[in-house]
Amino acid sequence: MASALRRARGTLVRGWSHPRLRRPKGIAQRVVTGLAGCLLIAVLAAGISLRLLYAGDPGPDTRTRGRDAVWLGHAWVDGRNGEAELTALVRRVRDTGIRDLYVHAGPLEHDGTLPEGRYPKAGWLLKAVHRDLPGVRVQAWLGDVLDTEGPTGLSLADRDNRTRIVASARQVLDAGFDGVHFDLEPLHSGDRAYLALLDALHTLTRARHAPLSVAAHQIDPLPALHSVAGFLTGHPKWWSQSYFGQVARRVDQIAVMSYDTSMPLERLYGGYVAQQTRLALEATPPTTDLLMGLPGYHTNNLGRHAWAETVPAAVRGARLGLGREDRHRERFGVALYVDFAATDDDWAAYREGWGERAAG
């Protein structure tokens, strides 16, 4: 707006003005005011919509299906955690719907390789979990920063890198992990190289009878919002619903990272999770497990407000979205992020709101 006003002033002759020469300034002000008004109306409408999505009561049948998960930090495979931490984990997981533990075994190198020295205690963890939590799977959580928004990082466009990533997946399966969970970020909507990687990975995991799981970006809450965000910020945060579906069809399990939303209020965040749940259910085939992420961490920054993004709000939002869209879907769950930051209250909210099952 300031530049427009400066240009308008440049057309005036000192000491003399003419009504026709003052019009550009008035037009610019009206345009800016109109745009600001439209933006305000859009924000208010979105807020009201999200608040309404959070209204009502979740159905009694929107409870765990026994397909939930939790992300676990690297301390479980590098020797920092031992029997005492394992006892606490078993107590928290037992008699819940948690079936998968995503254990951080990476990160990958920027060429897609994975040094074996990154998970020296994996054997101990696998044996202990299979002994104390029968039926619970331990998946190797692998990831890296991609080169999509910076000069360094892992390039998926490089075919050799993709080949090495598949070899890294084979490596952790050979080490005894029950499956592989990938979290590669920032991953832009429409990335064909990622789809090619998933095709190659799924060929491997199917042959090994192991699940292929991925962490997924959120879905456009408005049409083409990822394109607008990419143009304005260089960071297209969301995926299109179509691309989300293409990813979901190539994996056995997809976990939506439904946090870091910038929502200022808990009820708006819960409504946003309900909306994301509906969008994800629409795009995910019935043969793929869909999990909605729960924010079990408590940092505050521009992208996240801990007072708004809570586990109770996420659980309730997921239940509302499930009940409205596909309440009888069995391949659905939630995933808590992350074990080393989650509090007793976070675990209690998961258990009481969604994940507790009868003992025995």
Tab-separated table of C-alpha atoms in Angstrom:
chain	number	residue	atom	x	y	z
A	1	MET	CA	0.000	0.000	0.000
A	2	ALA	CA	2.814	2.427	0.839
A	3	SER	CA	4.389	2.023	-2.568
A	4	ALA	CA	1.047	2.665	-4.235
A	5	LEU	CA	0.675	5.873	-2.270
A	6	ARG	CA	4.210	6.973	-3.146
A	7	ARG	CA	3.472	6.450	-6.839
A	8	ALA	CA	0.269	8.483	-6.510
A	9	ARG	CA	2.115	11.348	-4.858
A	10	GLY	CA	4.634	11.357	-7.682
A	11	THR	CA	1.947	12.442	-10.116
A	12	LEU	CA	1.199	15.673	-8.247
A	13	VAL	CA	2.719	19.041	-9.055
A	14	ARG	CA	3.790	20.982	-5.963
A	15	GLY	CA	1.263	23.606	-4.974
A	16	TRP	CA	-1.399	22.317	-7.334
A	17	SER	CA	-3.789	19.419	-7.142
A	18	HIS	CA	-6.610	18.157	-9.231
A	19	PRO	CA	-9.448	15.895	-8.123
A	20	ARG	CA	-8.760	13.458	-10.939
A	21	LEU	CA	-5.141	13.116	-9.833
A	22	ARG	CA	-6.140	12.281	-6.260
A	23	ARG	CA	-8.318	9.330	-7.253
A	24	PRO	CA	-5.555	6.666	-7.383
A	25	LYS	CA	-4.908	7.214	-3.680
A	26	GLY	CA	-8.572	6.783	-2.808
A	27	ILE	CA	-8.936	3.737	-5.048
A	28	ALA	CA	-5.880	2.097	-3.495
A	29	GLN	CA	-7.224	2.681	-0.009
A	30	ARG	CA	-10.600	1.231	-0.930
A	31	VAL	CA	-8.978	-1.816	-2.518
A	32	VAL	CA	-6.770	-2.456	0.503
A	33	THR	CA	-9.680	-1.915	2.894
A	34	GLY	CA	-11.822	-4.284	0.842
A	35	LEU	CA	-9.175	-6.972	0.815
A	36	ALA	CA	-8.624	-6.616	4.555
A	37	GLY	CA	-12.351	-6.892	5.105
A	38	CYS	CA	-12.586	-10.011	2.968
A	39	LEU	CA	-9.679	-11.548	4.854
A	40	LEU	CA	-11.296	-10.768	8.196
A	41	ILE	CA	-14.588	-12.269	7.070
A	42	ALA	CA	-12.779	-15.397	5.831
A	43	VAL	CA	-10.921	-15.790	9.131
A	44	LEU	CA	-14.115	-15.338	11.134
A	45	ALA	CA	-15.982	-17.802	8.924
A	46	ALA	CA	-13.203	-20.365	9.274
A	47	GLY	CA	-13.180	-19.920	13.046
A	48	ILE	CA	-16.942	-20.379	13.294
A	49	SER	CA	-16.772	-23.440	11.051
A	50	LEU	CA	-14.052	-25.076	13.161
A	51	ARG	CA	-15.913	-24.264	16.367
A	52	LEU	CA	-19.045	-25.926	14.988
A	53	LEU	CA	-17.039	-28.994	13.957
A	54	TYR	CA	-15.993	-29.350	17.602
A	55	ALA	CA	-19.592	-29.233	18.847
A	56	GLY	CA	-21.592	-32.278	19.844
A	57	ASP	CA	-20.714	-35.487	21.625
A	58	PRO	CA	-18.542	-38.283	20.175
A	59	GLY	CA	-20.430	-41.517	19.666
A	60	PRO	CA	-19.869	-44.282	22.216
A	61	ASP	CA	-18.611	-46.565	19.452
A	62	THR	CA	-15.776	-44.189	18.533
A	63	ARG	CA	-13.195	-45.893	20.707
A	64	THR	CA	-9.918	-47.668	20.043
A	65	ARG	CA	-9.797	-50.365	17.404
A	66	GLY	CA	-6.478	-51.669	18.717
A	67	ARG	CA	-4.492	-49.979	15.930
A	68	ASP	CA	-2.898	-47.061	17.788
A	69	ALA	CA	0.778	-46.089	17.928
A	70	VAL	CA	3.327	-43.980	19.784
A	71	TRP	CA	6.532	-42.379	18.549
A	72	LEU	CA	9.548	-43.285	20.731
A	73	GLY	CA	12.816	-41.365	20.895
A	74	HIS	CA	16.325	-42.513	20.026
A	75	ALA	CA	17.203	-43.251	23.664
A	76	TRP	CA	15.551	-46.664	23.274
A	77	VAL	CA	18.167	-47.923	20.823
A	78	ASP	CA	21.357	-46.073	21.789
A	79	GLY	CA	21.608	-47.372	25.357
A	80	ARG	CA	20.288	-44.426	27.365
A	81	ASN	CA	17.040	-46.190	28.315
A	82	GLY	CA	17.114	-49.448	30.262
A	83	GLU	CA	14.937	-51.738	32.346
A	84	ALA	CA	13.465	-48.970	34.515
A	85	GLU	CA	12.259	-46.984	31.482
A	86	LEU	CA	10.994	-50.195	29.884
A	87	THR	CA	8.911	-51.004	32.966
A	88	ALA	CA	7.301	-47.557	32.789
A	89	LEU	CA	6.601	-47.915	29.060
A	90	VAL	CA	5.032	-51.342	29.505
A	91	ARG	CA	2.780	-49.970	32.248
A	92	ARG	CA	1.613	-47.155	29.975
A	93	VAL	CA	1.050	-49.267	26.870
A	94	ARG	CA	-0.454	-52.421	28.387
A	95	ASP	CA	-4.253	-52.674	28.137
A	96	THR	CA	-4.452	-49.852	25.598
A	97	GLY	CA	-5.060	-49.931	21.869
A	98	ILE	CA	-1.392	-49.321	21.035
A	99	ARG	CA	-0.145	-51.865	18.514
A	100	ASP	CA	2.878	-50.071	17.044
A	101	LEU	CA	5.946	-48.439	18.538
A	102	TYR	CA	7.749	-46.141	16.088
A	103	VAL	CA	11.286	-46.223	17.479
A	104	HIS	CA	13.700	-43.622	16.126
A	105	ALA	CA	16.548	-45.589	14.540
A	106	GLY	CA	17.839	-42.902	12.167
A	107	PRO	CA	18.382	-40.327	10.939
A	108	LEU	CA	19.350	-41.340	7.441
A	109	GLU	CA	22.397	-39.796	5.856
A	110	HIS	CA	21.732	-37.318	3.053
A	111	ASP	CA	22.571	-40.058	0.538
A	112	GLY	CA	19.935	-42.420	1.983
A	113	THR	CA	22.291	-44.715	3.893
A	114	LEU	CA	21.891	-45.671	7.553
A	115	PRO	CA	24.998	-46.366	9.683
A	116	GLU	CA	24.392	-49.520	11.726
A	117	GLY	CA	26.007	-47.869	14.741
A	118	ARG	CA	22.918	-45.671	15.158
A	119	TYR	CA	20.879	-48.409	16.873
A	120	PRO	CA	23.269	-50.586	18.926
A	121	LYS	CA	20.640	-51.608	21.518
A	122	ALA	CA	17.842	-52.451	19.102
A	123	GLY	CA	18.163	-56.160	19.776
A	124	TRP	CA	17.583	-55.657	23.501
A	125	LEU	CA	14.499	-53.508	22.881
A	126	LEU	CA	12.963	-55.893	20.360
A	127	LYS	CA	13.384	-58.884	22.642
A	128	ALA	CA	12.019	-57.000	25.680
A	129	VAL	CA	8.939	-55.614	23.902
A	130	HIS	CA	8.045	-58.949	22.333
A	131	ARG	CA	8.374	-60.565	25.770
A	132	ASP	CA	6.497	-57.988	27.854
A	133	LEU	CA	4.016	-56.643	25.275
A	134	PRO	CA	3.008	-59.585	23.097
A	135	GLY	CA	1.296	-58.467	19.908
A	136	VAL	CA	2.944	-55.032	19.904
A	137	ARG	CA	5.127	-54.331	16.865
A	138	VAL	CA	8.371	-52.368	16.916
A	139	GLN	CA	8.874	-50.338	13.745
A	140	ALA	CA	12.106	-48.568	12.839
A	141	TRP	CA	11.382	-44.848	12.517
A	142	LEU	CA	13.621	-43.484	9.748
A	143	GLY	CA	13.740	-39.971	8.367
A	144	ASP	CA	15.800	-37.028	7.236
A	145	VAL	CA	15.508	-33.410	6.189
A	146	LEU	CA	14.800	-33.150	2.468
A	147	ASP	CA	16.384	-30.637	0.102
A	148	THR	CA	12.992	-29.260	-0.973
A	149	GLU	CA	13.385	-25.912	0.802
A	150	GLY	CA	17.109	-25.486	1.297
A	151	PRO	CA	20.523	-26.042	-0.250
A	152	THR	CA	21.254	-29.219	1.738
A	153	GLY	CA	19.343	-32.349	2.585
A	154	LEU	CA	18.280	-35.669	1.129
A	155	SER	CA	17.201	-35.497	-2.513
A	156	LEU	CA	14.475	-37.959	-3.443
A	157	ALA	CA	14.808	-36.972	-7.081
A	158	ASP	CA	18.138	-38.840	-7.133
A	159	ARG	CA	17.386	-42.439	-8.121
A	160	ASP	CA	20.542	-43.686	-6.386
A	161	ASN	CA	19.428	-42.073	-3.132
A	162	ARG	CA	16.080	-43.851	-3.382
A	163	THR	CA	17.866	-47.151	-3.963
A	164	ARG	CA	19.953	-46.581	-0.844
A	165	ILE	CA	16.838	-45.721	1.206
A	166	VAL	CA	15.321	-49.064	0.215
A	167	ALA	CA	18.573	-50.748	1.248
A	168	SER	CA	18.344	-48.980	4.624
A	169	ALA	CA	14.825	-50.316	5.076
A	170	ARG	CA	16.068	-53.811	4.282
A	171	GLN	CA	18.860	-53.284	6.801
A	172	VAL	CA	16.517	-52.559	9.733
A	173	LEU	CA	14.231	-55.423	8.808
A	174	ASP	CA	17.275	-57.714	8.805
A	175	ALA	CA	18.069	-56.365	12.279
A	176	GLY	CA	14.723	-57.681	13.525
A	177	PHE	CA	12.418	-54.673	13.390
A	178	ASP	CA	8.807	-55.614	12.651
A	179	GLY	CA	8.263	-52.809	10.142
A	180	VAL	CA	9.509	-49.478	8.826
A	181	HIS	CA	8.034	-46.033	9.514
A	182	PHE	CA	9.250	-43.101	7.380
A	183	ASP	CA	9.100	-39.404	8.228
A	184	LEU	CA	10.690	-37.324	5.464
A	185	GLU	CA	10.173	-33.558	5.664
A	186	PRO	CA	9.415	-31.068	4.241
A	187	LEU	CA	7.680	-33.116	1.565
A	188	HIS	CA	5.722	-31.084	-0.962
A	189	SER	CA	2.365	-32.093	-2.354
A	190	GLY	CA	2.653	-33.776	-5.742
A	191	ASP	CA	6.216	-35.064	-5.267
A	192	ARG	CA	6.425	-37.932	-7.782
A	193	ALA	CA	9.824	-39.105	-6.571
A	194	TYR	CA	8.322	-39.853	-3.148
A	195	LEU	CA	5.625	-41.973	-4.753
A	196	ALA	CA	8.284	-43.884	-6.686
A	197	LEU	CA	10.164	-44.459	-3.432
A	198	LEU	CA	7.034	-45.790	-1.729
A	199	ASP	CA	6.403	-48.195	-4.610
A	200	ALA	CA	9.921	-49.605	-4.232
A	201	LEU	CA	9.670	-49.781	-0.445
A	202	HIS	CA	6.314	-51.530	-0.527
A	203	THR	CA	7.685	-54.177	-2.868
A	204	LEU	CA	10.295	-54.914	-0.218
A	205	THR	CA	8.007	-54.840	2.826
A	206	ARG	CA	5.305	-56.979	1.216
A	207	ALA	CA	7.890	-59.639	0.419
A	208	ARG	CA	9.023	-59.522	4.050
A	209	HIS	CA	5.440	-59.508	5.434
A	210	ALA	CA	6.252	-56.282	7.264
A	211	PRO	CA	4.177	-53.076	7.474
A	212	LEU	CA	5.219	-49.951	5.598
A	213	SER	CA	4.177	-46.865	7.539
A	214	VAL	CA	4.613	-43.145	6.857
A	215	ALA	CA	4.052	-39.869	8.671
A	216	ALA	CA	1.950	-37.559	6.492
A	217	HIS	CA	1.458	-33.823	6.188
A	218	GLN	CA	-1.955	-32.332	6.871
A	219	ILE	CA	-4.500	-31.994	4.078
A	220	ASP	CA	-5.552	-28.677	2.515
A	221	PRO	CA	-8.390	-27.370	4.712
A	222	LEU	CA	-9.272	-25.085	1.782
A	223	PRO	CA	-8.883	-25.956	-1.916
A	224	ALA	CA	-5.312	-25.457	-3.209
A	225	LEU	CA	-4.159	-23.895	0.062
A	226	HIS	CA	-0.796	-25.657	-0.276
A	227	SER	CA	-0.206	-23.809	-3.552
A	228	VAL	CA	-1.042	-20.448	-2.008
A	229	ALA	CA	1.151	-21.130	1.031
A	230	GLY	CA	4.007	-22.227	-1.209
A	231	PHE	CA	3.754	-19.069	-3.312
A	232	LEU	CA	3.609	-16.734	-0.314
A	233	THR	CA	6.045	-18.429	2.086
A	234	GLY	CA	8.029	-21.007	0.135
A	235	HIS	CA	6.712	-23.644	2.552
A	236	PRO	CA	3.599	-25.416	1.197
A	237	LYS	CA	2.628	-26.925	4.554
A	238	TRP	CA	-0.347	-28.963	3.399
A	239	TRP	CA	-0.884	-31.745	0.866
A	240	SER	CA	-3.788	-31.814	-1.532
A	241	GLN	CA	-6.379	-34.422	-0.620
A	242	SER	CA	-5.693	-36.153	-3.929
A	243	TYR	CA	-1.970	-36.473	-3.191
A	244	PHE	CA	-2.692	-37.708	0.326
A	245	GLY	CA	-4.781	-40.462	-1.239
A	246	GLN	CA	-1.985	-41.393	-3.645
A	247	VAL	CA	0.376	-41.805	-0.696
A	248	ALA	CA	-2.180	-43.717	1.377
A	249	ARG	CA	-2.733	-46.232	-1.407
A	250	ARG	CA	0.969	-47.097	-1.450
A	251	VAL	CA	1.420	-47.908	2.240
A	252	ASP	CA	-0.059	-50.105	4.953
A	253	GLN	CA	-0.341	-47.337	7.515
A	254	ILE	CA	-0.441	-43.535	7.318
A	255	ALA	CA	-0.187	-41.284	10.386
A	256	VAL	CA	-1.296	-37.667	9.989
A	257	MET	CA	0.925	-35.152	11.801
A	258	SER	CA	-2.148	-33.269	13.007
A	259	TYR	CA	-0.304	-30.754	15.159
A	260	ASP	CA	1.784	-27.591	14.654
A	261	THR	CA	-1.360	-25.909	13.350
A	262	SER	CA	-0.981	-22.364	14.786
A	263	MET	CA	-4.499	-22.631	16.199
A	264	PRO	CA	-4.922	-20.119	19.055
A	265	LEU	CA	-7.727	-21.863	20.968
A	266	GLU	CA	-8.315	-25.445	22.060
A	267	ARG	CA	-11.791	-25.647	20.578
A	268	LEU	CA	-10.577	-24.372	17.212
A	269	TYR	CA	-7.767	-26.908	17.254
A	270	GLY	CA	-10.190	-29.716	18.098
A	271	GLY	CA	-12.439	-28.640	15.246
A	272	TYR	CA	-9.435	-28.585	12.924
A	273	VAL	CA	-8.568	-32.178	13.909
A	274	ALA	CA	-12.173	-33.199	13.265
A	275	GLN	CA	-11.934	-31.622	9.811
A	276	GLN	CA	-8.576	-33.278	9.092
A	277	THR	CA	-9.994	-36.632	10.199
A	278	ARG	CA	-12.877	-36.310	7.760
A	279	LEU	CA	-10.620	-35.284	4.880
A	280	ALA	CA	-8.180	-38.115	5.600
A	281	LEU	CA	-10.951	-40.712	5.885
A	282	GLU	CA	-12.316	-39.630	2.505
A	283	ALA	CA	-8.915	-40.132	0.871
A	284	THR	CA	-7.621	-43.267	2.630
A	285	PRO	CA	-8.583	-46.659	1.168
A	286	PRO	CA	-10.204	-49.158	3.559
A	287	THR	CA	-7.147	-51.422	3.256
A	288	THR	CA	-4.821	-48.826	4.834
A	289	ASP	CA	-4.618	-48.001	8.539
A	290	LEU	CA	-5.269	-44.296	9.163
A	291	LEU	CA	-3.906	-42.768	12.377
A	292	MET	CA	-4.404	-39.211	13.622
A	293	GLY	CA	-1.498	-37.673	15.535
A	294	LEU	CA	-1.841	-36.563	19.161
A	295	PRO	CA	0.367	-33.671	20.381
A	296	GLY	CA	2.091	-35.115	23.454
A	297	TYR	CA	4.677	-32.330	23.653
A	298	HIS	CA	4.506	-28.864	25.141
A	299	THR	CA	6.654	-26.373	23.254
A	300	ASN	CA	5.365	-22.956	22.174
A	301	ASN	CA	6.315	-21.126	18.988
A	302	LEU	CA	4.698	-19.378	16.034
A	303	GLY	CA	3.453	-22.673	14.639
A	304	ARG	CA	2.200	-24.169	17.870
A	305	HIS	CA	0.445	-23.043	21.046
A	306	ALA	CA	0.573	-25.715	23.740
A	307	TRP	CA	-2.507	-24.328	25.503
A	308	ALA	CA	-4.538	-24.917	22.334
A	309	GLU	CA	-3.014	-28.087	20.897
A	310	THR	CA	-3.802	-30.626	23.591
A	311	VAL	CA	-4.227	-34.383	23.621
A	312	PRO	CA	-7.836	-34.160	24.929
A	313	ALA	CA	-8.807	-31.798	22.083
A	314	ALA	CA	-7.115	-33.985	19.464
A	315	VAL	CA	-8.750	-37.158	20.787
A	316	ARG	CA	-12.175	-35.548	20.854
A	317	GLY	CA	-11.704	-34.050	17.392
A	318	ALA	CA	-10.646	-37.400	15.942
A	319	ARG	CA	-13.647	-39.130	17.511
A	320	LEU	CA	-16.041	-36.496	16.173
A	321	GLY	CA	-14.558	-36.739	12.673
A	322	LEU	CA	-14.681	-40.536	12.728
A	323	GLY	CA	-18.263	-40.612	13.984
A	324	ARG	CA	-19.484	-38.259	11.280
A	325	GLU	CA	-17.599	-39.741	8.349
A	326	ASP	CA	-17.120	-43.498	8.912
A	327	ARG	CA	-17.885	-44.612	12.468
A	328	HIS	CA	-17.655	-48.321	11.604
A	329	ARG	CA	-14.201	-48.154	10.037
A	330	GLU	CA	-11.898	-50.624	11.758
A	331	ARG	CA	-8.574	-49.503	10.255
A	332	PHE	CA	-8.409	-46.300	12.281
A	333	GLY	CA	-6.429	-45.158	15.293
A	334	VAL	CA	-4.402	-42.393	16.910
A	335	ALA	CA	-0.651	-41.941	17.381
A	336	LEU	CA	0.924	-40.106	20.334
A	337	TYR	CA	3.936	-37.868	19.655
A	338	VAL	CA	6.296	-38.277	21.505
A	339	ASP	CA	7.169	-40.542	24.469
A	340	PHE	CA	9.958	-38.439	26.014
A	341	ALA	CA	7.781	-35.309	26.149
A	342	ALA	CA	4.346	-36.769	26.898
A	343	THR	CA	3.160	-36.245	30.474
A	344	ASP	CA	1.082	-38.484	32.708
A	345	ASP	CA	-1.878	-36.243	31.865
A	346	ASP	CA	-1.293	-36.807	28.134
A	347	TRP	CA	-1.282	-40.572	28.598
A	348	ALA	CA	-4.365	-40.384	30.817
A	349	ALA	CA	-6.198	-38.310	28.194
A	350	TYR	CA	-5.373	-40.912	25.548
A	351	ARG	CA	-6.504	-43.793	27.757
A	352	GLU	CA	-9.699	-42.215	29.051
A	353	GLY	CA	-10.728	-40.516	25.827
A	354	TRP	CA	-9.903	-43.231	23.337
A	355	GLY	CA	-7.420	-45.986	24.004
A	356	GLU	CA	-8.180	-47.988	27.126
A	357	ARG	CA	-9.268	-51.587	26.768
A	358	ALA	CA	-10.495	-54.058	29.336
A	359	ALA	CA	-7.650	-55.934	31.010
A	360	GLY	CA	-7.086	-59.526	30.091
